Amino acid sequence: MPSSPQYDSLQKQIEDRSALVGVIGLGYVGLPLIRAFIDAGFRTIGFDVDQSKVDRLLAGESYIGHIPSQWISGCIEEEQFTPTSDMNRLSEPDAVLICVPTPLSDSRDPDLSFVESTARSIAQTLRPGQLVVLESTTYPGTTCDVLLPILEESSLAAGEDFFLAYSPEREDPGNPDFTAGGIPKVVGGVDPRSLALATSLYETAVARVVPVTSCEVAEACKILENTYRAVNIAMVNELKKLFDHIGIDVWEVIDAAKTKPFGFQAFYPGPGLGGHCIPIDPFYLSWVARKHGMPTRFIELAGEVNTSMPEYVIGRVTAALNEAGKPIHGSKICILGVAYKRDVDDPRESPSFVLLDLLRQRGAVLSYNDPHVPQLPRMRHHQVPDMASSELTAKFLQSLDCVVIATDHSAYDYDTIVRHAPLIVDTRNATQKVKEGREKIWKA
Ligand SMILES: NC(=O)c1ccc[n+]([C@@H]2O[C@H](COP(=O)([O-])OP(=O)(O)OC[C@H]3O[C@@H](n4cnc5c(N)ncnc54)[C@H](O)[C@@H]3O)[C@@H](O)[C@H]2O)c1
């Protein structure tokens, strides 16, 4: 690979840690990434269009559970981290990592408007020697077909003047075993120099870098990982319904199956899919497939099964209350957990909001508890009541007709919950170890 002055200079800045690392989008992905690069010895600058987030960071306040406020204030004081909403400063960083949202539109097509507007902001200040890396999850082709043309409107050439790569984020929120720096990172570049620079940069901050031959391979890799999860979760969700019907406990079956030392990976059923990735990303791929006239039946079927799960849970709640001689209408029902998974504060796409909608439509008297979500947030696709998390006192639990465990936060004391609540519908097998009062537990 022929070297060039821009390439050589950035390689040197990466090696001696004098490169300034910029991250656009200071959310669940962007903020931990800033942390990984600060830990690797770089100074960083973080960009976000949400002024309230920038203000909170400048005040030394974290809004992400596993990033401590004290760490943020320390980094700002030491000038290792500068948060800003001023996109004119995008010419300052030597590497610019894009971590903006990639949601679905109302018609469930990819919504790349955040990526496109970010690319336009970068193009306005792009200067020779900058490395741009897209980290947002997206369909194969986005970096070369969407990002590259916008950046080249600057009249600079990729691979010569500036460098462009794709490297998907693999955050696992709430999992203490994996921080951003401990997870291997796949990297694809639009040309060999871009690949080499992005590889060098990430090698400073993460345990292992896996270079691949193109941005498209790296983009497809991320979608494969998430589609794999969506399909396997759908499979165990479907088996849960079947096994329940014939009197077999699906969780016991999975625990037994996972003793097989090869060829089996355990996935667990739940009340439906949640989070910003698994319910959304596979549909980026089916959109590409549709453009090519090809079906993605696994993705569609998994989506169908997973979105049917809240209705299944409501069926179990109905049956459980019915056995106690009560209708849903007028029953006091408390949802435990509105975050989409254990021990996180992220409510995006959480099936708990579908459960709340369905129960409200049936006339239940609703409450919720979530130690990580003190107040119900507004959600685009749900009518969310203005409600604060109820404290799980013995008196409160006794006053209910039913508790629905939607998210198995480890802060919950399941023995106490089962002791005091009259009826428990458990969608996560969270009460597995509870010994007393099991007759009150309905798995769902
Ligand atoms: N959350 C996860 O666990 C996770 C894991 C892997 C991949 N991803 C992917 O990473 C990307 C980001 O996800 P997230 O969870 O961090 O989202 P997020 O909503 O938490 O954060 C995105 C941030 O980008 C900001 N933003 C939006 N448009 C902007 C713009 N034009 N310029 C600057 N900032 C802008 C938003 O204000 C927000 O703070 C998505 O593509 C997502 O699919 C997320």
XYZ file of N, CA and C and ligand atoms in Angstrom, residues 23-32 47-51 53 63-64 84-85 87 90 98-103 113-119 121 134-138 166 168-173 222 226 275-278 280-281 284 340-341 346 348, ligand 1:
227
model
N -16.369 11.995 18.771
C -17.493 11.050 18.695
C -18.760 11.865 18.479
N -19.539 11.516 17.462
C -20.801 12.227 17.199
C -21.957 11.352 17.676
N -22.778 11.876 18.576
C -23.882 11.103 19.153
C -23.450 10.561 20.497
N -23.779 11.278 21.584
C -23.284 10.892 22.915
C -24.349 10.109 23.677
N -24.792 9.004 23.093
C -25.822 8.187 23.711
C -25.239 6.924 24.322
N -26.040 5.863 24.295
C -25.645 4.600 24.915
C -24.372 4.027 24.293
N -24.123 4.343 23.009
C -22.927 3.837 22.345
C -21.799 4.866 22.417
N -22.119 6.124 22.123
C -21.087 7.153 21.991
C -20.336 7.435 23.273
N -21.058 7.500 24.384
C -20.394 7.863 25.648
C -19.412 6.771 26.117
N -19.819 5.476 26.101
C -18.832 4.441 26.443
C -17.622 4.413 25.489
N -19.747 15.268 20.267
C -20.739 16.149 19.648
C -22.132 15.574 19.827
N -23.081 16.420 20.197
C -24.477 15.966 20.200
C -25.381 17.159 19.883
N -26.429 16.886 19.087
C -27.375 17.967 18.762
C -28.305 18.270 19.933
N -28.356 17.348 20.892
C -29.237 17.534 22.046
C -28.503 18.387 23.093
N -28.835 19.687 23.103
C -28.122 20.623 23.991
C -28.269 20.208 25.462
N -28.299 17.247 26.732
C -27.291 16.226 27.075
C -25.917 16.883 27.252
N -25.891 10.514 32.274
C -27.262 10.050 32.091
C -27.265 8.589 31.661
N -26.120 7.940 31.794
C -26.036 6.517 31.439
C -25.535 5.745 32.648
N -19.746 19.118 23.211
C -20.206 20.331 22.541
C -21.354 20.024 21.580
N -22.174 21.050 21.314
C -23.200 20.902 20.271
C -22.824 21.732 19.046
N -21.315 22.056 15.816
C -20.824 21.187 14.732
C -19.718 21.863 13.902
N -16.292 20.364 14.122
C -15.994 19.025 13.581
C -14.672 18.977 12.813
N -18.961 8.077 14.186
C -20.387 8.450 14.125
C -21.230 7.398 14.856
N -21.931 7.826 15.914
C -22.758 6.901 16.720
C -24.169 7.462 16.848
N -24.765 7.882 15.756
C -26.110 8.481 15.816
C -27.173 7.394 15.592
N -28.428 7.654 15.935
C -29.457 6.610 15.829
C -29.739 6.202 14.378
N -30.104 4.941 14.220
C -30.559 4.430 12.918
C -31.885 3.689 13.160
N -32.981 4.427 13.349
C -34.268 3.773 13.648
C -34.992 3.322 12.378
N -31.913 9.372 8.232
C -31.851 10.833 8.258
C -30.786 11.341 9.240
N -30.579 10.615 10.371
C -29.572 11.073 11.347
C -28.154 10.906 10.767
N -27.941 9.778 10.083
C -26.624 9.531 9.473
C -26.374 10.572 8.374
N -27.399 10.835 7.575
C -27.221 11.776 6.461
C -26.949 13.194 6.968
N -27.703 13.616 7.996
C -27.487 14.999 8.456
C -26.115 15.115 9.119
N -25.685 14.042 9.795
C -24.335 14.049 10.378
C -23.281 14.144 9.276
N -23.493 13.363 8.209
C -22.523 13.371 7.101
C -22.430 14.765 6.480
N -22.986 17.587 8.026
C -22.233 18.444 8.968
C -20.731 18.202 8.832
N -18.092 5.225 10.523
C -19.502 5.052 10.897
C -19.601 3.848 11.831
N -20.256 4.035 12.987
C -20.445 2.926 13.936
C -21.907 2.520 14.036
N -22.811 3.398 13.622
C -24.246 3.093 13.733
C -24.577 1.828 12.954
N -25.496 1.040 13.496
C -25.919 -0.179 12.816
C -26.707 0.191 11.560
N -26.412 -0.471 10.452
C -27.118 -0.126 9.220
C -27.020 -1.252 8.192
N -16.035 1.622 8.249
C -17.229 1.236 9.015
C -16.801 0.248 10.090
N -18.888 -1.637 13.312
C -20.130 -1.684 14.093
C -19.864 -1.739 15.588
N -20.754 -1.097 16.327
C -20.670 -1.120 17.775
C -21.270 -2.426 18.286
N -20.681 -2.963 19.356
C -21.208 -4.212 19.936
C -21.452 -4.080 21.435
N -21.916 -2.919 21.846
C -22.215 -2.711 23.278
C -23.174 -3.787 23.810
N -22.956 -4.210 25.058
C -23.942 -5.080 25.700
C -24.342 -4.430 27.016
N -25.278 -3.465 26.941
C -25.616 -2.700 28.142
C -26.042 -3.608 29.293
N -22.691 -7.063 11.383
C -23.505 -6.576 12.504
C -24.965 -7.023 12.353
N -27.313 -9.554 14.866
C -28.603 -9.198 15.475
C -29.759 -10.024 14.921
N -35.349 -3.066 23.148
C -34.039 -2.486 22.890
C -33.974 -1.844 21.530
N -32.853 -1.139 21.342
C -32.731 -0.341 20.132
C -32.246 -1.180 18.954
N -31.832 -2.439 19.189
C -31.141 -3.192 18.124
C -31.967 -4.352 17.572
N -32.226 -5.344 18.423
C -32.755 -6.620 17.922
C -34.123 -6.457 17.242
N -35.158 -3.998 15.580
C -35.101 -3.037 14.472
C -34.143 -3.469 13.362
N -32.931 -3.840 13.743
C -31.874 -4.032 12.743
C -32.195 -5.057 11.658
N -33.629 -3.681 8.571
C -32.734 -2.988 7.634
C -32.336 -3.956 6.512
N -35.913 -2.493 28.842
C -36.106 -3.633 27.927
C -35.344 -4.874 28.360
N -34.327 -4.695 29.241
C -33.640 -5.885 29.750
C -33.095 -5.627 31.143
N -32.713 1.624 30.024
C -33.106 1.973 28.664
C -34.491 1.372 28.355
N -36.239 1.775 25.526
C -36.584 1.802 24.096
C -37.106 0.455 23.599
N -27.635 0.907 22.505
C -27.004 -0.195 22.157
O -26.875 -1.098 22.957
C -26.413 -0.357 20.772
C -25.568 -1.470 20.540
C -24.986 -1.624 19.309
C -25.256 -0.710 18.296
N -26.098 0.352 18.507
C -26.298 1.287 17.408
O -25.556 2.478 17.682
C -26.257 3.625 17.156
C -26.515 4.628 18.283
O -27.334 4.007 19.265
P -27.487 4.566 20.735
O -28.156 3.496 21.495
O -26.191 5.108 21.235
O -28.500 5.789 20.468
P -28.860 6.981 21.477
O -30.180 7.475 21.059
O -28.614 6.565 22.881
O -27.753 8.073 21.148
C -27.667 8.736 19.912
C -27.305 10.184 20.166
O -27.098 10.813 18.892
C -27.560 12.142 18.990
N -27.763 12.661 17.639
C -28.780 12.433 16.787
N -28.566 13.060 15.617
C -27.373 13.706 15.724
C -26.611 14.526 14.849
N -27.015 14.797 13.621
N -25.448 15.024 15.312
C -25.026 14.766 16.568
N -25.704 13.978 17.438
C -26.862 13.459 17.023
C -28.808 12.021 19.842
O -29.161 13.260 20.438
C -28.384 10.985 20.879
O -27.820 11.584 22.030
C -27.528 3.069 16.514
O -27.274 2.847 15.158
C -27.723 1.740 17.230
O -28.450 0.829 16.426
C -26.667 0.545 19.739
